[in-house]
């Protein structure tokens, strides 16, 4: 029997697993948890909208076939010569591999940033950020040091802005519970570029800035982080920001395992693939999601987004089955559904099918996208079981 292994249960890995499961094709998926979490919603867990459990789906709730095997292990390497994936608990032989381990934070060589900041890399880290902030605010009650109430967010892309929106909605509640005046809280988002949210239409950005500043946030563009020491962000020009909480959201790169295993990679560590998502180095390996260096017909790389990852995973599984059945494979030609950015639970911005939207309309679209994803992943059963805990309508 052909041995098929999927590593990683992110958007791409789960889409591939769901496709193979529906086809009744035996496979093994190896992941470091027994659940799949929704990376695009981790800012909600970090920002206090809901508990971490709201944003996870047990993998076995998606996979229905007895022949679909889940192994919980931390992957540490790939040996292409032996055709095995190496984990902390063992090795997993494969005839075909779908690799979707995703990303890690990119620190761009900024001194001390990795060591002295928090980042949203998984569900545990998101929950950890919320707990850290709560502990800092409780410390302020004891010693009155206002640095506990200052939060510095590095990067004004999608994650940074969405996290800021969540915090500005949650922190007034936290302050009320601890009898802290919210006016004492300082939430800053620091961005080196001259603008925020490059993936959003320019005419919507002033709405974002106005919404966040009215809620008490500070957006600082054209401001470079030069170094981070414990509790201190050092900016260009010599200014320092002393903060009890420092969170970096300014960049990602592929998991380093592909580079370490000798794959052809780009400057962000993504493995080069052909139009069928097969590795340029091994046609028995499909690379999907944020780990894939895939380009459109004009040579432009596809962006590392959840919707791209989901479509990649499904296509990789389809093409793998096509190979097994000696059928023609399909090229990756994704559909772009648009980008949505929440600014808390009630308003947002973005575009849907190319149409710019903002305010309550965008927030409703963001909530609807959660149900859409659950439906695509596990049909009516999964959407019915999990939508309520994730949505706030």
Tab-separated table of C-alpha atoms in Angstrom:
chain	number	residue	atom	x	y	z
A	1	UNK	CA	0.000	0.000	0.000
A	2	UNK	CA	1.248	3.489	-0.873
A	3	UNK	CA	2.382	5.370	2.227
A	4	UNK	CA	1.090	8.949	2.298
A	5	UNK	CA	2.224	11.269	5.083
A	6	UNK	CA	1.050	14.811	5.790
A	7	UNK	CA	3.101	16.927	8.186
A	8	UNK	CA	1.405	19.919	9.782
A	9	UNK	CA	-2.285	20.473	10.507
A	10	UNK	CA	-2.569	24.107	9.548
A	11	UNK	CA	-4.940	25.334	6.860
A	12	UNK	CA	-3.065	23.553	4.068
A	13	UNK	CA	-2.417	20.298	5.904
A	14	UNK	CA	-6.009	20.016	7.098
A	15	UNK	CA	-7.397	20.751	3.649
A	16	UNK	CA	-5.224	17.981	2.215
A	17	UNK	CA	-6.223	15.601	5.000
A	18	UNK	CA	-9.931	16.328	4.572
A	19	UNK	CA	-9.653	15.716	0.812
A	20	UNK	CA	-7.905	12.365	1.239
A	21	UNK	CA	-10.279	11.369	4.032
A	22	UNK	CA	-13.316	12.012	1.843
A	23	UNK	CA	-11.710	9.958	-0.911
A	24	UNK	CA	-11.168	7.063	1.504
A	25	UNK	CA	-7.430	7.045	0.793
A	26	UNK	CA	-5.314	5.887	3.772
A	27	UNK	CA	-2.777	8.406	5.097
A	28	UNK	CA	-1.015	9.544	8.249
A	29	UNK	CA	-1.044	13.141	9.434
A	30	UNK	CA	1.635	14.126	11.930
A	31	UNK	CA	1.083	17.251	14.020
A	32	UNK	CA	2.400	18.547	17.328
A	33	UNK	CA	-1.152	18.766	18.748
A	34	UNK	CA	-4.265	16.655	18.352
A	35	UNK	CA	-6.165	19.754	17.251
A	36	UNK	CA	-6.181	22.219	14.371
A	37	UNK	CA	-6.268	25.902	15.312
A	38	UNK	CA	-7.421	28.831	13.190
A	39	UNK	CA	-4.320	30.958	12.786
A	40	UNK	CA	-6.244	33.903	11.331
A	41	UNK	CA	-8.235	34.190	14.567
A	42	UNK	CA	-5.379	33.988	17.061
A	43	UNK	CA	-5.508	37.759	17.592
A	44	UNK	CA	-8.929	37.186	19.162
A	45	UNK	CA	-7.491	34.748	21.695
A	46	UNK	CA	-4.525	37.055	22.386
A	47	UNK	CA	-6.742	40.115	22.632
A	48	UNK	CA	-9.242	38.657	25.065
A	49	UNK	CA	-12.326	38.064	22.929
A	50	UNK	CA	-12.628	34.409	23.875
A	51	UNK	CA	-10.790	31.472	25.468
A	52	UNK	CA	-8.228	29.573	23.434
A	53	UNK	CA	-10.509	26.560	23.159
A	54	UNK	CA	-12.853	28.622	20.967
A	55	UNK	CA	-10.303	28.612	18.174
A	56	UNK	CA	-9.387	24.947	17.942
A	57	UNK	CA	-10.963	21.968	16.208
A	58	UNK	CA	-10.044	18.385	17.182
A	59	UNK	CA	-8.465	16.801	14.122
A	60	UNK	CA	-10.414	13.594	14.623
A	61	UNK	CA	-13.624	15.624	14.432
A	62	UNK	CA	-12.742	16.344	10.801
A	63	UNK	CA	-11.360	12.943	9.822
A	64	UNK	CA	-14.044	10.252	9.709
A	65	UNK	CA	-12.318	7.266	8.111
A	66	UNK	CA	-10.638	4.602	10.225
A	67	UNK	CA	-7.811	4.576	7.689
A	68	UNK	CA	-7.015	8.266	8.396
A	69	UNK	CA	-4.337	8.092	11.089
A	70	UNK	CA	-3.338	10.938	13.405
A	71	UNK	CA	0.068	10.909	15.097
A	72	UNK	CA	0.955	13.590	17.646
A	73	UNK	CA	4.656	14.336	17.363
A	74	UNK	CA	7.029	17.249	16.856
A	75	UNK	CA	8.659	17.036	13.416
A	76	UNK	CA	12.390	17.763	13.497
A	77	UNK	CA	13.633	16.830	10.035
A	78	UNK	CA	13.211	15.248	6.619
A	79	UNK	CA	15.546	12.593	5.182
A	80	UNK	CA	14.823	12.533	1.441
A	81	UNK	CA	17.306	9.745	0.769
A	82	UNK	CA	15.619	7.403	3.236
A	83	UNK	CA	12.152	8.878	2.429
A	84	UNK	CA	11.319	9.405	6.082
A	85	UNK	CA	10.053	12.288	8.147
A	86	UNK	CA	11.865	12.496	11.480
A	87	UNK	CA	10.027	13.342	14.682
A	88	UNK	CA	10.932	13.484	18.350
A	89	UNK	CA	9.057	10.221	18.950
A	90	UNK	CA	9.965	8.314	15.799
A	91	UNK	CA	10.362	8.214	12.027
A	92	UNK	CA	7.549	8.116	9.471
A	93	UNK	CA	8.261	6.486	6.128
A	94	UNK	CA	6.504	7.868	3.081
A	95	UNK	CA	6.075	7.212	-0.621
A	96	UNK	CA	4.412	10.620	-0.988
A	97	UNK	CA	4.740	13.524	1.404
A	98	UNK	CA	2.585	16.642	1.756
A	99	UNK	CA	4.627	19.172	3.700
A	100	UNK	CA	2.731	21.993	5.398
A	101	UNK	CA	4.528	22.979	8.587
A	102	UNK	CA	3.864	26.671	8.015
A	103	UNK	CA	5.803	29.603	9.390
A	104	UNK	CA	7.866	31.024	12.220
A	105	UNK	CA	8.398	34.669	13.174
A	106	UNK	CA	10.845	36.744	11.115
A	107	UNK	CA	12.861	39.238	13.186
A	108	UNK	CA	14.850	40.881	10.362
A	109	UNK	CA	18.052	40.915	12.373
A	110	UNK	CA	16.754	43.454	14.905
A	111	UNK	CA	18.968	43.081	17.964
A	112	UNK	CA	17.246	41.580	20.980
A	113	UNK	CA	13.820	41.422	19.355
A	114	UNK	CA	13.430	37.651	19.461
A	115	UNK	CA	14.681	37.358	23.026
A	116	UNK	CA	12.685	40.261	24.478
A	117	UNK	CA	9.301	40.162	22.782
A	118	UNK	CA	6.246	37.943	22.560
A	119	UNK	CA	4.761	36.782	19.261
A	120	UNK	CA	1.614	35.040	18.069
A	121	UNK	CA	3.003	31.821	16.633
A	122	UNK	CA	0.391	29.311	17.800
A	123	UNK	CA	-2.631	28.977	20.052
A	124	UNK	CA	-0.590	28.586	23.240
A	125	UNK	CA	1.422	31.735	22.541
A	126	UNK	CA	-1.756	33.712	21.812
A	127	UNK	CA	-3.297	32.666	25.120
A	128	UNK	CA	0.039	33.411	26.783
A	129	UNK	CA	-0.031	37.005	25.522
A	130	UNK	CA	-3.470	37.603	27.016
A	131	UNK	CA	-2.393	36.093	30.338
A	132	UNK	CA	0.814	38.172	30.311
A	133	UNK	CA	-1.160	41.388	29.812
A	134	UNK	CA	-3.577	40.482	32.588
A	135	UNK	CA	-0.675	39.806	34.949
A	136	UNK	CA	0.953	43.118	34.032
A	137	UNK	CA	-2.236	45.007	34.832
A	138	UNK	CA	-2.556	43.170	38.152
A	139	UNK	CA	1.060	44.141	38.916
A	140	UNK	CA	0.143	47.796	38.351
A	141	UNK	CA	-2.519	47.515	41.031
A	142	UNK	CA	0.190	46.434	43.470
A	143	UNK	CA	3.029	48.838	42.659
A	144	UNK	CA	1.538	51.665	40.556
A	145	UNK	CA	4.260	51.421	37.883
A	146	UNK	CA	2.634	52.698	34.681
A	147	UNK	CA	4.998	50.661	32.519
A	148	UNK	CA	2.754	47.690	33.327
A	149	UNK	CA	-0.052	49.445	31.445
A	150	UNK	CA	1.950	50.168	28.299
A	151	UNK	CA	1.695	47.728	25.392
A	152	UNK	CA	4.001	48.074	22.384
A	153	UNK	CA	2.999	46.219	19.224
A	154	UNK	CA	5.624	45.937	16.513
A	155	UNK	CA	4.207	45.909	12.978
A	156	UNK	CA	1.025	47.420	11.520
A	157	UNK	CA	0.128	44.648	9.128
A	158	UNK	CA	-2.960	42.493	9.451
A	159	UNK	CA	-2.019	40.753	12.718
A	160	UNK	CA	-0.795	43.896	14.469
A	161	UNK	CA	-3.857	45.960	13.581
A	162	UNK	CA	-6.316	43.183	14.396
A	163	UNK	CA	-4.617	42.554	17.737
A	164	UNK	CA	-4.743	46.265	18.523
A	165	UNK	CA	-8.459	46.341	17.724
A	166	UNK	CA	-9.137	43.416	20.051
A	167	UNK	CA	-7.089	44.895	22.885
A	168	UNK	CA	-8.811	48.271	22.676
A	169	UNK	CA	-12.133	46.481	23.048
A	170	UNK	CA	-11.040	44.151	25.861
A	171	UNK	CA	-8.802	46.354	27.995
A	172	UNK	CA	-11.559	48.707	29.203
A	173	UNK	CA	-13.322	45.634	30.605
A	174	UNK	CA	-10.102	44.420	32.233
A	175	UNK	CA	-9.473	47.874	33.697
A	176	UNK	CA	-12.990	48.026	35.121
A	177	UNK	CA	-12.552	44.647	36.814
A	178	UNK	CA	-9.298	45.834	38.433
A	179	UNK	CA	-10.455	49.406	39.169
A	180	UNK	CA	-7.832	50.910	36.842
A	181	UNK	CA	-8.682	54.105	34.876
A	182	UNK	CA	-8.506	53.143	31.195
A	183	UNK	CA	-7.073	56.602	30.506
A	184	UNK	CA	-3.827	55.368	32.088
A	185	UNK	CA	-3.441	52.591	29.483
A	186	UNK	CA	-1.072	53.163	26.545
A	187	UNK	CA	-1.366	50.885	23.505
A	188	UNK	CA	1.081	51.738	20.704
A	189	UNK	CA	1.495	50.108	17.299
A	190	UNK	CA	4.911	50.871	15.859
A	191	UNK	CA	5.455	50.528	12.087
A	192	UNK	CA	8.610	51.250	10.078
A	193	UNK	CA	6.745	51.858	6.815
A	194	UNK	CA	4.858	55.093	6.066
A	195	UNK	CA	1.480	53.368	6.007
A	196	UNK	CA	-0.530	50.638	7.713
A	197	UNK	CA	-2.257	47.564	6.251
A	198	UNK	CA	-0.596	47.394	2.823
A	199	UNK	CA	-3.042	44.650	1.782
A	200	UNK	CA	-6.064	46.937	2.277
A	201	UNK	CA	-7.270	49.597	-0.179
A	202	UNK	CA	-5.545	52.952	0.578
A	203	UNK	CA	-8.821	54.847	0.942
A	204	UNK	CA	-9.851	52.544	3.821
A	205	UNK	CA	-6.734	53.123	5.920
A	206	UNK	CA	-7.827	56.504	7.337
A	207	UNK	CA	-10.982	54.789	8.640
A	208	UNK	CA	-8.800	52.228	10.401
A	209	UNK	CA	-6.607	54.929	11.948
A	210	UNK	CA	-9.611	56.979	13.066
A	211	UNK	CA	-11.363	53.949	14.566
A	212	UNK	CA	-8.341	52.815	16.566
A	213	UNK	CA	-7.311	56.273	17.778
A	214	UNK	CA	-10.861	57.053	18.918
A	215	UNK	CA	-10.693	53.909	21.040
A	216	UNK	CA	-7.461	55.121	22.619
A	217	UNK	CA	-4.744	53.537	20.490
A	218	UNK	CA	-1.638	55.181	19.045
A	219	UNK	CA	-0.464	54.385	15.512
A	220	UNK	CA	3.169	55.305	14.897
A	221	UNK	CA	4.255	54.965	11.265
A	222	UNK	CA	7.667	55.832	9.810
A	223	UNK	CA	9.126	54.640	13.106
A	224	UNK	CA	11.813	51.970	13.060
A	225	UNK	CA	12.568	49.580	15.888
A	226	UNK	CA	16.349	49.454	16.178
A	227	UNK	CA	16.769	47.209	19.225
A	228	UNK	CA	14.762	45.632	22.024
A	229	UNK	CA	16.127	45.115	25.506
A	230	UNK	CA	14.143	43.700	28.451
A	231	UNK	CA	11.073	45.903	28.764
A	232	UNK	CA	12.387	48.595	26.404
A	233	UNK	CA	11.859	49.234	22.674
A	234	UNK	CA	14.639	51.388	21.198
A	235	UNK	CA	13.515	53.477	18.218
A	236	UNK	CA	15.422	55.331	15.545
A	237	UNK	CA	16.357	58.800	16.714
A	238	UNK	CA	17.181	57.562	20.191
A	239	UNK	CA	13.648	57.453	21.644
A	240	UNK	CA	12.766	54.560	23.935
A	241	UNK	CA	9.410	53.024	24.816
A	242	UNK	CA	9.325	51.280	28.172
A	243	UNK	CA	6.535	48.707	28.142
A	244	UNK	CA	5.429	45.814	30.283
A	245	UNK	CA	4.210	44.023	27.171
A	246	UNK	CA	6.087	43.947	23.844
A	247	UNK	CA	4.544	41.923	21.004
A	248	UNK	CA	6.153	41.453	17.593
A	249	UNK	CA	3.813	40.917	14.621
A	250	UNK	CA	6.013	42.352	11.882
A	251	UNK	CA	6.937	39.367	9.734
A	252	UNK	CA	7.059	35.630	9.103
A	253	UNK	CA	9.232	33.120	7.270
A	254	UNK	CA	8.886	29.437	6.484
A	255	UNK	CA	9.732	26.801	9.055
A	256	UNK	CA	13.518	26.224	8.724
A	257	UNK	CA	13.228	22.455	8.163
A	258	UNK	CA	13.114	22.822	4.377
A	259	UNK	CA	16.339	24.820	4.353
A	260	UNK	CA	17.983	22.380	6.753
A	261	UNK	CA	16.962	19.437	4.548
A	262	UNK	CA	18.593	20.981	1.468
A	263	UNK	CA	15.509	22.003	-0.510
A	264	UNK	CA	15.652	24.862	-3.003
A	265	UNK	CA	14.220	27.812	-1.084
A	266	UNK	CA	13.671	31.553	-1.486
A	267	UNK	CA	14.931	34.249	0.893
A	268	UNK	CA	12.033	33.514	3.271
A	269	UNK	CA	12.867	29.793	3.397
A	270	UNK	CA	9.904	28.677	1.263
A	271	UNK	CA	10.423	25.566	-0.852
A	272	UNK	CA	10.223	26.060	-4.617
A	273	UNK	CA	7.371	24.147	-6.283
A	274	UNK	CA	6.066	23.683	-9.802
A	275	UNK	CA	2.557	24.574	-10.903
A	276	UNK	CA	1.267	21.263	-9.489
A	277	UNK	CA	2.785	22.145	-6.065
A	278	UNK	CA	5.426	19.426	-6.321
A	279	UNK	CA	8.821	20.261	-4.892
A	280	UNK	CA	11.338	21.367	-7.518
A	281	UNK	CA	13.715	18.892	-5.862
A	282	UNK	CA	11.442	15.848	-5.473
A	283	UNK	CA	8.194	15.143	-7.321
A	284	UNK	CA	7.055	12.803	-4.553
A	285	UNK	CA	6.890	15.742	-2.152
A	286	UNK	CA	4.192	18.400	-2.297
A	287	UNK	CA	4.885	21.658	-0.440
A	288	UNK	CA	1.853	23.696	0.565
A	289	UNK	CA	0.788	26.757	2.531
A	290	UNK	CA	3.233	29.284	3.923
A	291	UNK	CA	6.105	26.875	3.219
A	292	UNK	CA	5.509	26.927	-0.551
A	293	UNK	CA	7.351	29.167	-3.006
A	294	UNK	CA	4.655	29.100	-5.660
A	295	UNK	CA	4.387	31.654	-8.444
A	296	UNK	CA	1.618	32.762	-10.772
A	297	UNK	CA	1.958	32.783	-14.564
A	298	UNK	CA	3.750	36.144	-14.375
A	299	UNK	CA	6.355	34.885	-11.923
A	300	UNK	CA	4.836	36.675	-8.923
A	301	UNK	CA	4.801	34.653	-5.684
A	302	UNK	CA	1.401	33.906	-4.200
A	303	UNK	CA	0.899	35.621	-0.832
A	304	UNK	CA	1.138	33.519	2.356
A	305	UNK	CA	-2.539	33.708	3.298
A	306	UNK	CA	-4.960	31.213	4.796
A	307	UNK	CA	-7.132	31.091	1.692
A	308	UNK	CA	-4.114	30.292	-0.479
A	309	UNK	CA	-3.000	27.604	1.975
A	310	UNK	CA	-6.434	25.992	2.039
A	311	UNK	CA	-6.599	25.844	-1.757
A	312	UNK	CA	-3.046	24.540	-1.979
A	313	UNK	CA	-3.751	21.709	0.443
A	314	UNK	CA	-6.831	20.560	-1.435
A	315	UNK	CA	-5.038	20.704	-4.789
A	316	UNK	CA	-1.966	18.848	-3.509
A	317	UNK	CA	-4.198	16.008	-2.303
A	318	UNK	CA	-6.046	16.000	-5.619
A	319	UNK	CA	-2.805	15.891	-7.606
A	320	UNK	CA	-1.356	13.163	-5.406
A	321	UNK	CA	-4.400	10.988	-6.107
A	322	UNK	CA	-4.157	11.863	-9.784
A	323	UNK	CA	-0.581	10.586	-9.815
A	324	UNK	CA	-1.603	7.354	-8.127
A	325	UNK	CA	-4.411	6.854	-10.644
A	326	UNK	CA	-2.274	7.957	-13.612
A	327	UNK	CA	-4.577	10.866	-14.307
A	328	UNK	CA	-3.542	14.394	-15.366
A	329	UNK	CA	-2.742	16.808	-12.560
A	330	UNK	CA	-4.110	20.346	-12.255
A	331	UNK	CA	-2.103	23.556	-11.992
A	332	UNK	CA	-2.569	25.841	-9.022
A	333	UNK	CA	-4.927	28.628	-10.085
A	334	UNK	CA	-6.408	29.953	-6.867
A	335	UNK	CA	-9.408	32.151	-6.369
A	336	UNK	CA	-8.926	35.303	-4.298
A	337	UNK	CA	-11.920	35.806	-2.025
A	338	UNK	CA	-10.576	39.088	-0.648
A	339	UNK	CA	-9.005	40.283	2.610
A	340	UNK	CA	-10.866	41.109	5.815
A	341	UNK	CA	-9.432	42.909	8.842
A	342	UNK	CA	-11.365	43.125	12.104
A	343	UNK	CA	-11.040	46.178	14.350
A	344	UNK	CA	-12.619	44.491	17.326
A	345	UNK	CA	-15.840	42.511	17.198
A	346	UNK	CA	-18.139	45.215	15.816
A	347	UNK	CA	-16.365	46.855	12.854
A	348	UNK	CA	-13.685	46.083	10.299
A	349	UNK	CA	-12.361	46.835	6.808
A	350	UNK	CA	-11.394	44.861	3.739
A	351	UNK	CA	-12.694	43.720	0.422
A	352	UNK	CA	-15.032	40.951	-0.607
A	353	UNK	CA	-14.578	39.709	-4.186
A	354	UNK	CA	-12.806	42.976	-5.010
A	355	UNK	CA	-15.440	45.258	-3.466
A	356	UNK	CA	-14.096	47.485	-0.630
A	357	UNK	CA	-16.137	47.280	2.586
A	358	UNK	CA	-15.873	48.782	6.046
A	359	UNK	CA	-17.682	49.130	9.356
A	360	UNK	CA	-20.319	46.656	10.471
A	361	UNK	CA	-20.520	45.153	6.981
A	362	UNK	CA	-16.869	44.113	7.119
A	363	UNK	CA	-17.268	42.742	10.649
A	364	UNK	CA	-20.235	40.611	9.567
A	365	UNK	CA	-18.265	39.391	6.546
A	366	UNK	CA	-15.382	38.425	8.844
A	367	UNK	CA	-17.737	36.473	11.085
A	368	UNK	CA	-19.335	34.821	8.073
A	369	UNK	CA	-15.910	33.738	6.812
A	370	UNK	CA	-15.550	31.614	9.957
A	371	UNK	CA	-18.683	29.630	9.148
A	372	UNK	CA	-17.611	29.356	5.520
A	373	UNK	CA	-14.267	27.866	6.499
A	374	UNK	CA	-15.759	25.328	8.910
A	375	UNK	CA	-18.275	24.296	6.247
A	376	UNK	CA	-15.510	23.781	3.672
A	377	UNK	CA	-13.387	21.819	6.132
A	378	UNK	CA	-15.989	19.513	7.639
A	379	UNK	CA	-19.374	20.202	6.065
A	380	UNK	CA	-22.616	20.904	7.892
A	381	UNK	CA	-21.669	18.705	10.835
A	382	UNK	CA	-18.505	20.636	11.715
A	383	UNK	CA	-20.035	24.038	10.972
A	384	UNK	CA	-22.985	23.203	13.195
A	385	UNK	CA	-20.796	21.951	16.029
A	386	UNK	CA	-18.184	24.702	16.040
A	387	UNK	CA	-19.579	27.895	14.516
A	388	UNK	CA	-21.314	29.150	17.656
A	389	UNK	CA	-18.169	29.093	19.777
A	390	UNK	CA	-16.150	31.048	17.188
A	391	UNK	CA	-18.684	33.610	15.960
A	392	UNK	CA	-19.961	36.755	17.590
A	393	UNK	CA	-22.980	38.091	15.729
